Amino acid sequence: MAERDLGQRQARRFAFRNGTLDFLAGWCLGYAQLGGLSPGSAFEAFGRVGRGGASGWVASFGHTLADEQRLAARAHEEGNPRAAAQHDLAVAVAARAQLHFADLEAPETRGTIAAMEESFQRGVAGLGYRLDPVSVPFGAGHLPGYVSAGFASLDVLVVVVGGGDTYREDLFFMGGKGLLDAGYAVAMIDYPGQGTVPYQGLHFGTETVEGLDTALKWLRTQGFAGRFVLLGWSGGGLFTAKYLSLPGHEPVAAWIASTPIVDFATLAEVGMPAILRKRPDGRLASTLLALAGRMSRELDLSLRKYTWQFGPQGIAGALEQARTVGIVDVSALDTPVLALAGASESPEAIRQAKQAYEAVRIRRPGSRHVVFERATGADAHCQVNNLPLATATMLDWLDGLGLTPGPVSG
Amino acid sequence: MAERDLGQRQARRFAFRNGTLDFLAGWCLGYAQLGGLSPGSAFEAFGRVGRGGASGWVASFGHTLADEQRLAARAHEEGNPRAAAQHDLAVAVAARAQLHFADLEAPETRGTIAAMEESFQRGVAGLGYRLDPVSVPFGAGHLPGYVSAGFASLDVLVVVVGGGDTYREDLFFMGGKGLLDAGYAVAMIDYPGQGTVPYQGLHFGTETVEGLDTALKWLRTQGFAGRFVLLGWSGGGLFTAKYLSLPGHEPVAAWIASTPIVDFATLAEVGMPAILRKRPDGRLASTLLALAGRMSRELDLSLRKYTWQFGPQGIAGALEQARTVGIVDVSALDTPVLALAGASESPEAIRQAKQAYEAVRIRRPGSRHVVFERATGADAHCQVNNLPLATATMLDWLDGLGLTPGPVSG
């Protein structure tokens, strides 16, 4: 396990000794397989971070962001649309990288988010993808997302659900692009707690799962009459599992998760330093933050971000909630599952993925369980260092289930 | 400039202190943008090299090769064609990586080459590309290559020409894939001195340029009636320049080179250690090899490979030839050029690219000159750390010239 990361997420080192920074470096290189920052640009940025830690990271990717904006503007001006699209997507990824450690309450952060969203939309359009920005009404708020143009007339819609560290733009890299290239329609939506949704006062918890239900129902009101596939990444492996275990959920033809999570409380607790497990009281959050601050500024900032995403109750409330919302009744799961995990993730995550698979396959023998070994390069959390292999594995499985893309029949 | 590299090829460090190894590491990561080994698999291999240098590199990528062969076989067996195709292409890249430092006269090397060729062909077919293996008769020998199926009926054929370190399989990553994705037909052929062609006794020199002429004429005999585009990488920037400067060359609609080379002798000499420039005599080759051996095993092996490619006369003969074949009469160049260079290449390479552009644009104002700055990530030799940006730049330029892909007209 890397030093001072948030948990056990990967086995090897890319560019930094600090585990949190290095996971993000590997994440950044993984996106390079799918557009975004090239290995050259990524290492240019890593080199500028040097020993600067989180603040060095933010400054360096701010530099990259400005460079790529300038390059994109020039390419557009000079009438080079393909080069411009690549730079636009690089702007989006540079902004996204900055956001890992940005102060989400600072006004300038809203500018970074806007740059990410606008450049992402311009970039994917420039590459020929037809994604419509949507806004799903949710109580007094809304859930922002992207949905394939013309999805209503298609037979299969893959709803990609992120986790604790995703904006809807990430979901393009996390399966979205590969699915689109294979002809599938996708919906990439931020639910309560994710992306910019906490700015609306909508946080992780039961409302995250309610958000997913609301989104599926809304997609039906837009005329979609085909079959849903759910694809959950990281925390999305919990949200989709929870949703599919609840009575009255929308029918879903297939469920993919990396990893399916069925007991979030245990997963979180075994990943924590031992000292915290001994203090499951009201002071847990402050203890955790104080300890993280002493261990590493990067860990501290990451935990503060999660606190913000969990709302006023913060991480203490989250761990309380984890014991209710975070427990999934596996006997209620009845959707064919492709349960993915990376061999370098925490043993508890791998165990739960297997548990979900074992529970489902009795009823749904088409289910499949894949643990990506180290040699695949896809062994990290969310397969971030080889997302195309994870996506190919999904596409092969969907084909096997007869969930190939096409117009709705009948 | 990196320590102990073959010349000035890149500005930043990826994974190794040794410049030759590190250029190859960056090359390997660059291919990850286009399939091949993922960043996860690449860093797994780099980690095993450790301080093992060239022999560690060969052993580690041998390990990767065996792993990927096993993973590919399993994916094929289990009926997962998309995952299998990715593993097949990873096998090809792992084999290719091994070949950088392999003993080309050792019998086992032929097995590595066969693995690369077979897995490449299976992989690209699995990804849906239709490339036919071809064999162009050349004197008593033949030039092996891949050509787009159905190219004869298309209006534009891009002939991708590699350099001193390419097999025809490399050319898929070096523009080939991007061109195919954009709808162009491509021809990726090894000329004398390249790939496996030295096994036939065909080496770098005048016959390399003759090979190019022979290939273009042969493509005509296969029914191609459209327009040729030449794309030359590295040494291919010299071969294409030389060819286009000769009277009676086949008509070529556009020329792209990264970088155009018009004076190879000067380029080679300014890139050499000062001591060698003082000894331009018959003992040059042995001096060079002895010195390289003392400097770095990696440099030594790379130079021995070049010696093998240059044939019985070796590098001494090559430098002699460079003063004749390697000088291009720029006033004879009359093909619209896109002259590419990376800002972190040697100043002499950048200068020659500009010289070629300046010479051509007087007659062909549609010509364009792009030096990729560091911020693009495409600043290394052959843009190896951001090949998609170089390819997008080419596609934009070809569009601007009206060389869009389509069926032959009339």
Coordinates of N, CA, C and O in Angstrom, one line a residue, chain A residues 28 132 150 155 180 193 284:
Chain A
C28 N -4.4 10.4 -13.8 CA -4.2 11.3 -14.9 C -3.6 10.6 -16.1 O -4.1 10.8 -17.2
D132 N -26.0 15.6 -24.9 CA -26.8 16.8 -24.5 C -26.7 17.1 -23.0 O -26.9 16.2 -22.2
G150 N -30.6 11.6 -28.8 CA -31.4 10.6 -29.5 C -31.5 9.3 -28.7 O -31.9 8.3 -29.2
D155 N -32.4 1.1 -27.8 CA -32.9 -0.1 -27.0 C -32.2 -0.1 -25.6 O -32.8 -0.7 -24.7
L180 N -19.9 4.8 -25.8 CA -20.3 5.6 -27.0 C -19.7 5.1 -28.3 O -20.4 4.9 -29.3
G193 N -24.3 14.9 -3.5 CA -23.0 14.6 -2.9 C -21.9 14.7 -4.0 O -20.7 14.9 -3.7
L284 N -15.2 11.7 16.3 CA -14.5 11.0 15.3 C -14.0 11.9 14.1 O -12.9 11.9 13.7

